[in-house]
PDB file of C-alpha atoms and ligand atoms in Angstrom:
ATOM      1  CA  UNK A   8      41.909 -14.401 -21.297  1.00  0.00           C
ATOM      2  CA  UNK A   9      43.655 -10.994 -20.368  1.00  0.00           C
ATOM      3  CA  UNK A  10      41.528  -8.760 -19.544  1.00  0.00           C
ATOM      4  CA  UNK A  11      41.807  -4.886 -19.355  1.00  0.00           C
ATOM      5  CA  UNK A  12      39.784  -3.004 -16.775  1.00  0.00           C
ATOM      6  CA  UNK A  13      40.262   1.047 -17.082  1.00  0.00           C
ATOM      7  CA  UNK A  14      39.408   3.195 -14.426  1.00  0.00           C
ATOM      8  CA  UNK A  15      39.077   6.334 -15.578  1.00  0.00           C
ATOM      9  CA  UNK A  16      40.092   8.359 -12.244  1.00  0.00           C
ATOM     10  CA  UNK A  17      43.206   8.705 -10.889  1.00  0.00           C
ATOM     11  CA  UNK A  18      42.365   7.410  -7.758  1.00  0.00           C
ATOM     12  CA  UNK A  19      44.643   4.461  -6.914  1.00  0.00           C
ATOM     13  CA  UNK A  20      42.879   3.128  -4.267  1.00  0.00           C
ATOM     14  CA  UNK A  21      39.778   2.819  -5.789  1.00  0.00           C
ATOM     15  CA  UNK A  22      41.608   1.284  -9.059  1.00  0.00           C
ATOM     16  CA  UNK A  23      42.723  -1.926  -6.495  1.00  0.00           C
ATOM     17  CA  UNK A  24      39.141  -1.527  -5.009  1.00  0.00           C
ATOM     18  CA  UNK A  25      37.490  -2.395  -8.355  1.00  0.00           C
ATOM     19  CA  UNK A  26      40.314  -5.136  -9.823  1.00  0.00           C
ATOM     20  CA  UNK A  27      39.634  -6.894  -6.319  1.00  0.00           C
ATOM     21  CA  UNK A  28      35.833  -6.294  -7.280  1.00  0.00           C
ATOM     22  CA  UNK A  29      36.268  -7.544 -10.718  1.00  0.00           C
ATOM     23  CA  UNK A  30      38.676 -10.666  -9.295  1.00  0.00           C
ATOM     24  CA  UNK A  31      36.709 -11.854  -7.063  1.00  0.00           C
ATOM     25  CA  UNK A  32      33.721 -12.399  -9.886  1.00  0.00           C
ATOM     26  CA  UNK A  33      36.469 -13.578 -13.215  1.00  0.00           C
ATOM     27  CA  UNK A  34      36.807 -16.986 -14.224  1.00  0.00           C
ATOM     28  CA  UNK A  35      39.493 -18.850 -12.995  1.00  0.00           C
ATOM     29  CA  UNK A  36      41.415 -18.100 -16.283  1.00  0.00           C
ATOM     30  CA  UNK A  37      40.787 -14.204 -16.721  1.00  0.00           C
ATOM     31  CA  UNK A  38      43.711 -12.044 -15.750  1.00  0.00           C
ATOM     32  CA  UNK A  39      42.638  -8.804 -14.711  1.00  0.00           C
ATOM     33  CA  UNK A  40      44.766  -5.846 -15.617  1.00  0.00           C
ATOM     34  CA  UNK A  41      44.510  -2.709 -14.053  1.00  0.00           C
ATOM     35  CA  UNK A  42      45.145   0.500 -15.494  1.00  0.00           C
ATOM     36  CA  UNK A  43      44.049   4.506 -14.327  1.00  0.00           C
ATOM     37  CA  UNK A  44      44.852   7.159 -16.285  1.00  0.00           C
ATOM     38  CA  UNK A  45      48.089   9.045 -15.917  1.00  0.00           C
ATOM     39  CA  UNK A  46      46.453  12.563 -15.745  1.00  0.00           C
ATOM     40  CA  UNK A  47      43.143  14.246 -14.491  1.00  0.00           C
ATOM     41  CA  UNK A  48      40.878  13.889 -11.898  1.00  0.00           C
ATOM     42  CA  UNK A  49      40.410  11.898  -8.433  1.00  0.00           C
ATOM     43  CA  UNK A  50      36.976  10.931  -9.161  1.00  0.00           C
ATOM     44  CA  UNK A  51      34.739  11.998 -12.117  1.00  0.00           C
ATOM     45  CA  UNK A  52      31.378  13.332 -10.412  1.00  0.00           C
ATOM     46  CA  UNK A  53      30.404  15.855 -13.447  1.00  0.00           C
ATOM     47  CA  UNK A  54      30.670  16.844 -16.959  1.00  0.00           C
ATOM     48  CA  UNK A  55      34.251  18.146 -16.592  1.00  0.00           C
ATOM     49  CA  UNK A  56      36.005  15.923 -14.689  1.00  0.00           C
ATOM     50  CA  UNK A  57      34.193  13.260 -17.359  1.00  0.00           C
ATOM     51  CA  UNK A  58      35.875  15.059 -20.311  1.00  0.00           C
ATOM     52  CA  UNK A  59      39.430  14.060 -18.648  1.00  0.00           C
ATOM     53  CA  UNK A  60      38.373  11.061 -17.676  1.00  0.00           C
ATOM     54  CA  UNK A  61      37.478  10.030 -21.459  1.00  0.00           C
ATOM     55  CA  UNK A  62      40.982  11.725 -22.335  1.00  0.00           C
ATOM     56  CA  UNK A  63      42.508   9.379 -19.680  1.00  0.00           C
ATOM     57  CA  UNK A  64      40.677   5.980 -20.749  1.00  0.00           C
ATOM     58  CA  UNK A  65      41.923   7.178 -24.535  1.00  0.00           C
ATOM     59  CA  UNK A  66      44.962   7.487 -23.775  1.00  0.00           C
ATOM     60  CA  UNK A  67      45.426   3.943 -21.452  1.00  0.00           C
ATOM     61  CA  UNK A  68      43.210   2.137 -24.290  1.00  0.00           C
ATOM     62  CA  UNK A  69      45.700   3.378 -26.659  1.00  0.00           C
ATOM     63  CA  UNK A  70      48.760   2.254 -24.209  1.00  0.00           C
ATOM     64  CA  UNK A  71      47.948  -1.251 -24.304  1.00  0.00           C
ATOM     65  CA  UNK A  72      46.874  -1.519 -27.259  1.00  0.00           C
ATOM     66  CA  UNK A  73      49.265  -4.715 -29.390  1.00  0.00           C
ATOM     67  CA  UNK A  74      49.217  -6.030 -25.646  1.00  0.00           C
ATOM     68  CA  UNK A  75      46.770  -8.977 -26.292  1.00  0.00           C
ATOM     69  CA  UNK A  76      44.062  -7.930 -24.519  1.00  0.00           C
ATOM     70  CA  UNK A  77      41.550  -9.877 -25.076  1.00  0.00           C
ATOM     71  CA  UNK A  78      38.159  -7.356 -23.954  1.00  0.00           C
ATOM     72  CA  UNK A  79      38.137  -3.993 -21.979  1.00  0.00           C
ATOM     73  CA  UNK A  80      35.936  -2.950 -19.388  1.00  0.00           C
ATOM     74  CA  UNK A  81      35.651   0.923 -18.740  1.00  0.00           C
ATOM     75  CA  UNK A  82      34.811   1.441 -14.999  1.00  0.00           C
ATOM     76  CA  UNK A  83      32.970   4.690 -13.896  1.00  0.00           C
ATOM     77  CA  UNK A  84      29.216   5.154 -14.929  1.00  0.00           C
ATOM     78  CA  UNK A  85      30.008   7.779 -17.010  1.00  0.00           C
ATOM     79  CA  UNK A  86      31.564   5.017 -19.838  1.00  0.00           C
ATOM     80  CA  UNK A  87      33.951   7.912 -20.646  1.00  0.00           C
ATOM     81  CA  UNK A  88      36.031   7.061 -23.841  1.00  0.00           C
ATOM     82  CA  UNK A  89      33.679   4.042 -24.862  1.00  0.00           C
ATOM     83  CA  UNK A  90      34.538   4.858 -28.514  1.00  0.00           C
ATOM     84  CA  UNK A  91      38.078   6.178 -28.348  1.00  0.00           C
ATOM     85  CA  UNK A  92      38.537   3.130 -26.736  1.00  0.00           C
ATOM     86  CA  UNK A  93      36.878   0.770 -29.233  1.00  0.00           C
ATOM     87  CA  UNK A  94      38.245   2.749 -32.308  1.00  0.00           C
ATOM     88  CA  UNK A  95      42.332   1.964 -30.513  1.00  0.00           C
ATOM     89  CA  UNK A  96      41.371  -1.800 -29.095  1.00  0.00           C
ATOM     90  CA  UNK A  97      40.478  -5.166 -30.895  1.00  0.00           C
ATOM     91  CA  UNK A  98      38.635  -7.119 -28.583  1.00  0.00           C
ATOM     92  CA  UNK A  99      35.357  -5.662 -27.248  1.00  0.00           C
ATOM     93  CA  UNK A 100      35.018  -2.859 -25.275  1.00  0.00           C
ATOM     94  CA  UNK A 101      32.356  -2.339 -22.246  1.00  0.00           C
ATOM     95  CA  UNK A 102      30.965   0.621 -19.929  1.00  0.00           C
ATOM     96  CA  UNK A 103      29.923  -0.497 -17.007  1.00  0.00           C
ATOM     97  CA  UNK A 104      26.446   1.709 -17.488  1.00  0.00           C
ATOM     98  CA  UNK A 105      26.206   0.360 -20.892  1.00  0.00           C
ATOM     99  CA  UNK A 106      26.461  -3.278 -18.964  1.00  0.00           C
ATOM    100  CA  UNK A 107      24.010  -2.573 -15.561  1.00  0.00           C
ATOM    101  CA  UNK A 108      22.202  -1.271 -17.895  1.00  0.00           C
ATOM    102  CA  UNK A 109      21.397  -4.829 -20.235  1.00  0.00           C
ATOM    103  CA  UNK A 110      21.632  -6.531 -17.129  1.00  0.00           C
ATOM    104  CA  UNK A 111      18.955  -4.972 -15.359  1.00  0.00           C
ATOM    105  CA  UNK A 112      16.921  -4.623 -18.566  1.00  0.00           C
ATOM    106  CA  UNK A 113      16.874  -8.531 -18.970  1.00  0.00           C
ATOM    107  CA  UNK A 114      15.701  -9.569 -15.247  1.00  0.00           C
ATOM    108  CA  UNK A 115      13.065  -7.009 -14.865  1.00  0.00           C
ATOM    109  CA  UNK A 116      10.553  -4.828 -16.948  1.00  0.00           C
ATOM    110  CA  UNK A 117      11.616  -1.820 -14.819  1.00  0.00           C
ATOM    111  CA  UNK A 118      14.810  -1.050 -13.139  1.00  0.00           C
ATOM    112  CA  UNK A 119      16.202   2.004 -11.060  1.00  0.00           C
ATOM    113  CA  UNK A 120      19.907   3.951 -11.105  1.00  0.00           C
ATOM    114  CA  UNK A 121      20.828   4.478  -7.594  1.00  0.00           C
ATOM    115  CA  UNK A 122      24.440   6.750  -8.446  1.00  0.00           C
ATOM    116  CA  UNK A 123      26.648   9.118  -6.338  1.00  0.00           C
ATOM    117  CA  UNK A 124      26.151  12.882  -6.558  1.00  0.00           C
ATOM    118  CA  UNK A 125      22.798  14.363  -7.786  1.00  0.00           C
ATOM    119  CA  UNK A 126      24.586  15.922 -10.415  1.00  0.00           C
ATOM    120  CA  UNK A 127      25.866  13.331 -12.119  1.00  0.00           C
ATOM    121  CA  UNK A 128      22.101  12.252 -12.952  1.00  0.00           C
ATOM    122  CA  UNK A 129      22.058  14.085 -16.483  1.00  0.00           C
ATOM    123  CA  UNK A 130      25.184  12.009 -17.316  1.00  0.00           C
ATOM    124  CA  UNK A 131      23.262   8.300 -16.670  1.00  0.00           C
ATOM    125  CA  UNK A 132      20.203   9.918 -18.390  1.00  0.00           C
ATOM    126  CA  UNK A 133      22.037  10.837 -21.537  1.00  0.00           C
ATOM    127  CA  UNK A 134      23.334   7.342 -21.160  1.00  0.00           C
ATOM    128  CA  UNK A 135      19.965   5.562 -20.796  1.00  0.00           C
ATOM    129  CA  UNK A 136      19.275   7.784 -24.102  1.00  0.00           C
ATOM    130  CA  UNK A 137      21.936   6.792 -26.030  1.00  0.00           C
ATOM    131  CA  UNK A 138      21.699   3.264 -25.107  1.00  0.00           C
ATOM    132  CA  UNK A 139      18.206   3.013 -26.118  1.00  0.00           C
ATOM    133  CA  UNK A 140      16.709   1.911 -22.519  1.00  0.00           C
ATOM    134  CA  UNK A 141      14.243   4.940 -21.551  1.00  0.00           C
ATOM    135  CA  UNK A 142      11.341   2.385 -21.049  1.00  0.00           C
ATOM    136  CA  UNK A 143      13.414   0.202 -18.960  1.00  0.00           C
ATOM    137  CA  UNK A 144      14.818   2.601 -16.414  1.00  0.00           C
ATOM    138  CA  UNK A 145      12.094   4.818 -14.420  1.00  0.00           C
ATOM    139  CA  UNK A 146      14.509   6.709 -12.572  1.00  0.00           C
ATOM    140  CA  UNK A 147      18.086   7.864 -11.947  1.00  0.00           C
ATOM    141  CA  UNK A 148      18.399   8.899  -8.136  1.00  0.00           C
ATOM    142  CA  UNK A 149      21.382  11.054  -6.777  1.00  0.00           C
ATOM    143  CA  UNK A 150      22.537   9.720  -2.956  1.00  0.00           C
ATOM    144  CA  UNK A 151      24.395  13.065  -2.629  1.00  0.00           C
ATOM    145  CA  UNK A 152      27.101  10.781  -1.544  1.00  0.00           C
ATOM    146  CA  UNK A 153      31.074  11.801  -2.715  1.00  0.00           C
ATOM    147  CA  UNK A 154      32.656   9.107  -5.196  1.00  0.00           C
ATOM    148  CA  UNK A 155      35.492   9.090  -2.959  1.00  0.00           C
ATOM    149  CA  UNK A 156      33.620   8.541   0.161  1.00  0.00           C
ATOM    150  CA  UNK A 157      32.357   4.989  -0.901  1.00  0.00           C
ATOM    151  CA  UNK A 158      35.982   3.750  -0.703  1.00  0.00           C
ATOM    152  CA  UNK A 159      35.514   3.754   3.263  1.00  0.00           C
ATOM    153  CA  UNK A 160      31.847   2.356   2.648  1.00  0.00           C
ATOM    154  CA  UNK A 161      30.612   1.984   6.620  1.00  0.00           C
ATOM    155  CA  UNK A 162      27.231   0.935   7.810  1.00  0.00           C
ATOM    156  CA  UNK A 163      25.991   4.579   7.782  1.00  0.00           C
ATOM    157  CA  UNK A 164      27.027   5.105   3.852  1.00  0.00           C
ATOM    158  CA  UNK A 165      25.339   1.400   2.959  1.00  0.00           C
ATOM    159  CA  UNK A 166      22.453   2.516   4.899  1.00  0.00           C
ATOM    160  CA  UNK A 167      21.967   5.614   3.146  1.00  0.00           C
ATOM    161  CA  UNK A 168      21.701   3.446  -0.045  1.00  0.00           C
ATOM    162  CA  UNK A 169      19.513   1.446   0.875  1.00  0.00           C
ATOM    163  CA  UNK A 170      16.933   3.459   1.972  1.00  0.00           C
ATOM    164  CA  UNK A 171      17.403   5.387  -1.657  1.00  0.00           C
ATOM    165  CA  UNK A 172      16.978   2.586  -3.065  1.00  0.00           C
ATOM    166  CA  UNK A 173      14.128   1.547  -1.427  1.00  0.00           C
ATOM    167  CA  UNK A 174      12.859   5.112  -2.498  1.00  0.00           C
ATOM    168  CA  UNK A 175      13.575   4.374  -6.080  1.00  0.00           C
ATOM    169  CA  UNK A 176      11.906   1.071  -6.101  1.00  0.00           C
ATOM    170  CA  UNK A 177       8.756   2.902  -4.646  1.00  0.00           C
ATOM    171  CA  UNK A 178       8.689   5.765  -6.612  1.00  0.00           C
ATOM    172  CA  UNK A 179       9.465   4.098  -9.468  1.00  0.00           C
ATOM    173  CA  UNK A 180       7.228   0.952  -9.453  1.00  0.00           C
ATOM    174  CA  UNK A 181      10.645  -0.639 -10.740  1.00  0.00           C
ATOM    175  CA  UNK A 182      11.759  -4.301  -9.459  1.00  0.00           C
ATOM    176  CA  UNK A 183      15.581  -3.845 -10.224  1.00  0.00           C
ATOM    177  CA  UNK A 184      18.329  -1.555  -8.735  1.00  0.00           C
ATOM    178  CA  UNK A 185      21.340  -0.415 -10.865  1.00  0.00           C
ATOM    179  CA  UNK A 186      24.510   1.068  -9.176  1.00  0.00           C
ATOM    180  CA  UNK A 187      25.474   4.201 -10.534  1.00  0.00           C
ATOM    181  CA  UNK A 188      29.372   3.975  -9.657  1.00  0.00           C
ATOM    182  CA  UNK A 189      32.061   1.656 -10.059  1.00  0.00           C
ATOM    183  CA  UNK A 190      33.420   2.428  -6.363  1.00  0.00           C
ATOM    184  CA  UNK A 191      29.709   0.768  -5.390  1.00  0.00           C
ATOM    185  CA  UNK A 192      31.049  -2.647  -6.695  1.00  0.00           C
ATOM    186  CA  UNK A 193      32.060  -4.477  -3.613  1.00  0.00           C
ATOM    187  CA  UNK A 194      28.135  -3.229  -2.168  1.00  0.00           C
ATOM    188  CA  UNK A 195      25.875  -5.377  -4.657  1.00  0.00           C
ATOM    189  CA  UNK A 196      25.771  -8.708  -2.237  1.00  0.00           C
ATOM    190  CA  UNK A 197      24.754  -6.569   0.956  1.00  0.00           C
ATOM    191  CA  UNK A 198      22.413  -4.828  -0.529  1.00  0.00           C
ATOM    192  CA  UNK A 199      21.141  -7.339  -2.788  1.00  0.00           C
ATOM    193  CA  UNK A 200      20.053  -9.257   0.261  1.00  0.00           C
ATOM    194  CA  UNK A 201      18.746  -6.178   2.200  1.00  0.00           C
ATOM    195  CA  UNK A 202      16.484  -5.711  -0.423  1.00  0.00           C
ATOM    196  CA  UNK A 203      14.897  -8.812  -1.915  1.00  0.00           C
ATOM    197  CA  UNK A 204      15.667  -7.307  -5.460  1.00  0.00           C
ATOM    198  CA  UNK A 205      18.128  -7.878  -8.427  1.00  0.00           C
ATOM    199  CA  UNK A 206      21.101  -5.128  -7.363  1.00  0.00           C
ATOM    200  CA  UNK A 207      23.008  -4.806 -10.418  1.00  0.00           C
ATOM    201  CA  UNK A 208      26.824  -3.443 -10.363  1.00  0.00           C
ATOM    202  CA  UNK A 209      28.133  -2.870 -13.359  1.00  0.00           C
ATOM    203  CA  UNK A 210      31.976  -3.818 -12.714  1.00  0.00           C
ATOM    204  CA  UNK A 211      30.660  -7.317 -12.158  1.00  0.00           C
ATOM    205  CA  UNK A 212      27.895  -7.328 -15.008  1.00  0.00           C
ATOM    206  CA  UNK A 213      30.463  -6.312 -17.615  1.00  0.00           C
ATOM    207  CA  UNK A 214      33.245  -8.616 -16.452  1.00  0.00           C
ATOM    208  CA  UNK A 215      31.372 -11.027 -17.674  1.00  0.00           C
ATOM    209  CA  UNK A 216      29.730 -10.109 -20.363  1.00  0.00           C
ATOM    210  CA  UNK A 217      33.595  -9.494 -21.883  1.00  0.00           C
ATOM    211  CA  UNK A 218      34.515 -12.968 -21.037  1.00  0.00           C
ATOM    212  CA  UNK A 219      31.122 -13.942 -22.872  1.00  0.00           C
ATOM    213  CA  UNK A 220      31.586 -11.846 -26.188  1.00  0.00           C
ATOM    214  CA  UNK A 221      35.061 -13.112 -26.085  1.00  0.00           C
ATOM    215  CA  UNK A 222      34.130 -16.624 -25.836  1.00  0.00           C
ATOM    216  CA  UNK A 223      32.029 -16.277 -28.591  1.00  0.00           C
ATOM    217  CA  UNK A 224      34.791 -15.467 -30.388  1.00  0.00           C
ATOM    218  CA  UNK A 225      33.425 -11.538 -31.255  1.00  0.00           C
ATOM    219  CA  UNK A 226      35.687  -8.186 -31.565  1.00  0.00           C
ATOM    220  CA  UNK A 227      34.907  -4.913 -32.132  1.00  0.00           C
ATOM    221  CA  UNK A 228      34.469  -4.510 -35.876  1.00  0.00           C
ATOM    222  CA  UNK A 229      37.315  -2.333 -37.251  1.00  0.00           C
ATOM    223  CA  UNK A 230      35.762  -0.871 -40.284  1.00  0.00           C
ATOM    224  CA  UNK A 231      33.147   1.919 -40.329  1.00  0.00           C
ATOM    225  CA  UNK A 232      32.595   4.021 -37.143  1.00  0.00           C
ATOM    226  CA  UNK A 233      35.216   2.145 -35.133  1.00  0.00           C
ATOM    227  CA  UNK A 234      37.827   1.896 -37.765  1.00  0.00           C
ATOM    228  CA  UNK A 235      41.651   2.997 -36.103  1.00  0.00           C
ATOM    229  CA  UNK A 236      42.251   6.665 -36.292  1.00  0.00           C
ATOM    230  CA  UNK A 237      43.206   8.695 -39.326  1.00  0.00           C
ATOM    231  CA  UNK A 238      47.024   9.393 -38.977  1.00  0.00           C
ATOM    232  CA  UNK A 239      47.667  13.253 -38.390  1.00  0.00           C
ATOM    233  CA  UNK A 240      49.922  15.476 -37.237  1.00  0.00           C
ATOM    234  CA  UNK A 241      48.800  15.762 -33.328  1.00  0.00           C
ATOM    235  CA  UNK A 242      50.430  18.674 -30.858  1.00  0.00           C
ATOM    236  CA  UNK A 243      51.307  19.058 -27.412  1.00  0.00           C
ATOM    237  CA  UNK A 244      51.981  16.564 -24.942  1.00  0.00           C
ATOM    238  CA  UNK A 245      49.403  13.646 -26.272  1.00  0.00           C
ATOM    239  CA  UNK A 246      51.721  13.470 -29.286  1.00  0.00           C
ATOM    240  CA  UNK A 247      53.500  11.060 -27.728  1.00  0.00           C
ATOM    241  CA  UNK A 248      50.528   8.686 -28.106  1.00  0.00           C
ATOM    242  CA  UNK A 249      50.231   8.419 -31.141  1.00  0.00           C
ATOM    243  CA  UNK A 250      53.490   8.521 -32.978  1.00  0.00           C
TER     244      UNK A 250
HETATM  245  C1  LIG B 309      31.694   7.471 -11.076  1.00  0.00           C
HETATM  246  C2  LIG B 309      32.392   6.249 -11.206  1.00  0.00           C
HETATM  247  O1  LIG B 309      31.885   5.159 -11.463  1.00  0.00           O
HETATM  248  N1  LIG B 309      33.689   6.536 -11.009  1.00  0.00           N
HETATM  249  C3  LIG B 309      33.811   7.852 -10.767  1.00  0.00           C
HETATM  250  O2  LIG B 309      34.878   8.427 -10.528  1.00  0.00           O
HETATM  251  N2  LIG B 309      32.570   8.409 -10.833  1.00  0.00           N
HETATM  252  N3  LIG B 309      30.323   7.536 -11.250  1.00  0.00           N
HETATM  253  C4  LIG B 309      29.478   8.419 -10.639  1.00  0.00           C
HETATM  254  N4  LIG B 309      28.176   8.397 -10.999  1.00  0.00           N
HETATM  255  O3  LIG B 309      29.861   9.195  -9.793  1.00  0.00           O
END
């Protein structure tokens, strides 16, 4: 199956960090196709920078879409553009929050986000809302630590983590961690086995939970709420998309 893995920054280096993430866990017959946007920001650490983001995985959904892909995976915890995407694309489409988050739910009773910048906590929260799992996850816990700064993840950065999320499980009374950024994919294993816990990433959870939905032989239904977009007269320079 060909499958379509969005980041939504622009930053190329963490685009190969999370195809090599989402490689290295494919089956033997997925093809993993990276794409980043072609505008807007480095890294997506706030409600701003998400906005673009969700313009960016739009606008790369609606790119390849008539390219046979077969399932999409959006990956940044924010799941910007989850429903642009799904409303442009005919296989299924998956955040990587929305993922972690059915992951986590269905090992333990209780899990805990461990995620980048403190700020970006409102974002998971609103997720955890929206996705319907606020007796699953007892906390979301900021690492103050720059999205950009994981891509040179060292044993200082990896112990920070750890310790917050041996914090979280405390605090929290939870038994599961969640990783609250895609550029965290490569740090599951490690800390995984530093912790005696279920470490969920969501790159990796939602890789294969496309290849499952598309074995199953199930799309994103294209009537209702994700039915293609109403033709319109569009301006500026996104007109170009959807001529
Ligand atoms: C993310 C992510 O996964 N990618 C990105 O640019 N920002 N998430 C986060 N919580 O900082």
């Amino acid at each position: 199956m060909r499958l379509l893995l969005i980041n939504p920054n622009t930053s190329a280096a963490m685009t190969a960090s999370i195809a090599a993430a989402a490689r290295e866990i494919a089956a033997a017959g997925t093809e993993i196709i990276a794409r980043q946007p072609s505008f807007g920001p480095a890294s997506i650490e706030g409600h701003f920078d998400d906005a673009f983001g969700a313009a960016g995985v739009a606008e790369q959904a609606r790119l390849a879409a008539g390219d046979g892909v077969d399932a999409t995976v959006i990956a940044c915890f924010g799941d910007p553009g989850l429903d642009a995407a799904r409303e442009v694309l005919a296989g299924p489409v998956l955040g990587i929050a929305e993922a972690a988050f059915h992951a986590a739910a269905m090992l333990a009773t209780g899990f805990s986000v461990v995620t980048t910048m403190s700020r970006t906590c409102v974002i998971a929260e609103r997720l955890v809302q929206r996705y319907g799992f606020e007796r699953a996850c007892r906390g979301i816990h900021g690492t103050d630590i720059p999205v950009l700064d994981l891509e040179a993840a060292g044993d200082a950065l990896v112990a920070t983590l750890e310790a917050a999320a041996r914090r979280a499980l405390a605090a929290d009374r939870s038994e599961a961690i969640v990783l609250g950024c895609a550029g965290m994919a490569g740090l599951a294993r490690t800390l995984q086995a530093r912790l005696g816990v279920p470490v969920v990433d969501g790159v990796a959870a939602a890789v294969k939970f496309a290849e499952a939905l598309a074995a199953l032989g199930l799309q994103t239904p294209k009537v209702g709420d994700y039915a293609p977009p109403r033709p319109k007269p569009w301006a500026g320079w996104a007109s170009g998309l959807v001529a």
